[in-house]
Amino acid sequence: MKYKSLLFDWSGTLVDDLPPTLHATNEVLVSYGVPAMNQEEFRSRFRLPYPEFYDEVLPGVPIQDLEGIFRTSFKQSPVRVSVLPHAREMLAWCRENEVRCFILSSMDVGLFTAQAHDFELHHHFEAIYAGVIDKRHRIGDILLEHGLEPAKTAFVGDMVHDIETAHHGGVDSIAVATGYDPVARLSGIGPSHLFDHLGHFREWLEQSVCSS
């Protein structure tokens, strides 16, 4: 088995929440007199840790003042969050093959908890770390806390910050092109592997099992 444990990002990796995130972000911007962004502009400018993004687009506005508007607008978005194709199959495969799964996400804890239970995905994860502003600061502690072997662990995500987090933790970085960062940006930072979606990642893992 190539990996014994996988840390998953949530947004853009297991679920598609880009439309409601864009809607909520634009509600925040407009409330402070800043023009709304289209999806292309948002994807080109948005980054994690997200306070850095808001420091750029709304300089001087405390992040605490924005979060309430964001959460309310996210819930009111006309486009709802959905589970990405291949996500359920990926998690089921991990369970069948005894791959330990964890969540490491910047997603607001309340929003994450509601989504994970609504989609009935929470039971797939041994532990959940949501609301983590800078994932680089937590990955090392998570590895130690759960006795995860870095050489047998990977972090799966859709953003440059996820790849940087994997590098910081000394684990493989698995980038998927289903979320926020464009492929060119992902490939430019050198992930261990880059896949179009989780289905291709699962197929690659299946091949590694067969060849071992």
mmCIF file of C-alpha atoms in Angstrom, residues 5-18 21 46-50 81-84 87-88 90-91 100-108 112 115-116 119 121 124-125 127-136 139 142 153-166 171-181 186 198 201:
data_model
loop_
_atom_site.group_PDB
_atom_site.id
_atom_site.type_symbol
_atom_site.label_atom_id
_atom_site.label_comp_id
_atom_site.label_asym_id
_atom_site.label_seq_id
_atom_site.Cartn_x
_atom_site.Cartn_y
_atom_site.Cartn_z
ATOM 1 C CA SER A 5 -3.090 7.454 6.016
ATOM 2 C CA LEU A 6 -4.547 10.393 4.105
ATOM 3 C CA LEU A 7 -5.317 13.892 5.296
ATOM 4 C CA PHE A 8 -8.043 15.502 3.197
ATOM 5 C CA ASP A 9 -8.879 19.119 2.657
ATOM 6 C CA TRP A 10 -12.657 19.678 2.466
ATOM 7 C CA SER A 11 -13.590 22.583 0.187
ATOM 8 C CA GLY A 12 -12.795 21.906 -3.460
ATOM 9 C CA THR A 13 -11.419 18.469 -2.624
ATOM 10 C CA LEU A 14 -14.375 16.486 -1.284
ATOM 11 C CA VAL A 15 -17.174 19.015 -1.780
ATOM 12 C CA ASP A 16 -17.886 21.744 -4.313
ATOM 13 C CA ASP A 17 -18.557 24.906 -2.332
ATOM 14 C CA LEU A 18 -17.025 27.398 -4.735
ATOM 15 C CA THR A 21 -18.134 30.815 -1.222
ATOM 16 C CA PHE A 46 -8.247 34.047 -3.538
ATOM 17 C CA ARG A 47 -5.688 32.282 -1.394
ATOM 18 C CA LEU A 48 -5.143 30.698 1.990
ATOM 19 C CA PRO A 49 -4.705 31.575 4.766
ATOM 20 C CA TYR A 50 -7.858 33.530 3.931
ATOM 21 C CA VAL A 81 -22.801 22.867 -1.624
ATOM 22 C CA SER A 82 -22.580 19.440 -3.259
ATOM 23 C CA VAL A 83 -20.370 16.394 -2.874
ATOM 24 C CA LEU A 84 -17.831 16.257 -5.675
ATOM 25 C CA ALA A 87 -15.486 11.677 -3.354
ATOM 26 C CA ARG A 88 -17.767 9.039 -1.845
ATOM 27 C CA MET A 90 -12.661 7.548 -2.691
ATOM 28 C CA LEU A 91 -13.616 7.461 0.981
ATOM 29 C CA ARG A 100 -6.800 6.018 7.900
ATOM 30 C CA CYS A 101 -8.564 9.265 6.904
ATOM 31 C CA PHE A 102 -8.489 12.698 8.511
ATOM 32 C CA ILE A 103 -9.819 16.168 7.705
ATOM 33 C CA LEU A 104 -7.584 19.246 7.841
ATOM 34 C CA SER A 105 -9.574 22.241 6.646
ATOM 35 C CA SER A 106 -9.880 26.007 6.978
ATOM 36 C CA MET A 107 -13.658 25.687 6.664
ATOM 37 C CA ASP A 108 -15.618 27.269 9.503
ATOM 38 C CA PHE A 112 -18.194 22.041 8.109
ATOM 39 C CA GLN A 115 -22.152 19.729 5.695
ATOM 40 C CA ALA A 116 -20.370 16.590 6.899
ATOM 41 C CA PHE A 119 -23.829 14.475 3.396
ATOM 42 C CA LEU A 121 -19.489 11.724 5.355
ATOM 43 C CA HIS A 124 -15.235 8.215 7.308
ATOM 44 C CA PHE A 125 -12.765 10.261 9.354
ATOM 45 C CA ALA A 127 -10.325 12.797 13.437
ATOM 46 C CA ILE A 128 -11.448 16.173 12.105
ATOM 47 C CA TYR A 129 -9.507 19.423 12.245
ATOM 48 C CA ALA A 130 -11.719 22.200 10.868
ATOM 49 C CA GLY A 131 -11.438 25.948 11.269
ATOM 50 C CA VAL A 132 -7.648 25.783 10.936
ATOM 51 C CA ILE A 133 -6.563 29.155 9.563
ATOM 52 C CA ASP A 134 -3.007 28.114 8.663
ATOM 53 C CA LYS A 135 -2.779 24.368 8.111
ATOM 54 C CA ARG A 136 1.011 24.490 8.067
ATOM 55 C CA ILE A 139 0.031 19.267 10.364
ATOM 56 C CA ILE A 142 -1.544 15.909 13.830
ATOM 57 C CA THR A 153 1.042 9.703 4.614
ATOM 58 C CA ALA A 154 -0.198 12.256 2.072
ATOM 59 C CA PHE A 155 -2.244 15.432 2.210
ATOM 60 C CA VAL A 156 -4.915 15.719 -0.498
ATOM 61 C CA GLY A 157 -6.050 19.202 -1.467
ATOM 62 C CA ASP A 158 -6.966 21.627 -4.215
ATOM 63 C CA MET A 159 -4.916 24.715 -3.304
ATOM 64 C CA VAL A 160 -1.309 25.857 -3.177
ATOM 65 C CA HIS A 161 -1.650 26.216 0.592
ATOM 66 C CA ASP A 162 -2.466 22.498 0.830
ATOM 67 C CA ILE A 163 0.674 21.580 -1.088
ATOM 68 C CA GLU A 164 2.725 23.912 1.086
ATOM 69 C CA THR A 165 1.199 22.283 4.154
ATOM 70 C CA ALA A 166 2.204 18.837 2.924
ATOM 71 C CA VAL A 171 4.437 14.179 3.604
ATOM 72 C CA ASP A 172 3.463 13.689 -0.027
ATOM 73 C CA SER A 173 1.198 16.310 -1.582
ATOM 74 C CA ILE A 174 -1.713 15.146 -3.732
ATOM 75 C CA ALA A 175 -3.251 17.979 -5.735
ATOM 76 C CA VAL A 176 -6.669 17.647 -7.368
ATOM 77 C CA ALA A 177 -7.924 20.051 -10.031
ATOM 78 C CA THR A 178 -11.501 20.196 -8.767
ATOM 79 C CA GLY A 179 -11.425 23.278 -6.597
ATOM 80 C CA TYR A 180 -10.164 26.776 -6.108
ATOM 81 C CA ASP A 181 -6.657 26.984 -7.569
ATOM 82 C CA LEU A 186 -0.951 23.918 -8.605
ATOM 83 C CA LEU A 198 -10.245 11.916 -6.894
ATOM 84 C CA PHE A 201 -6.187 9.323 -7.632
#
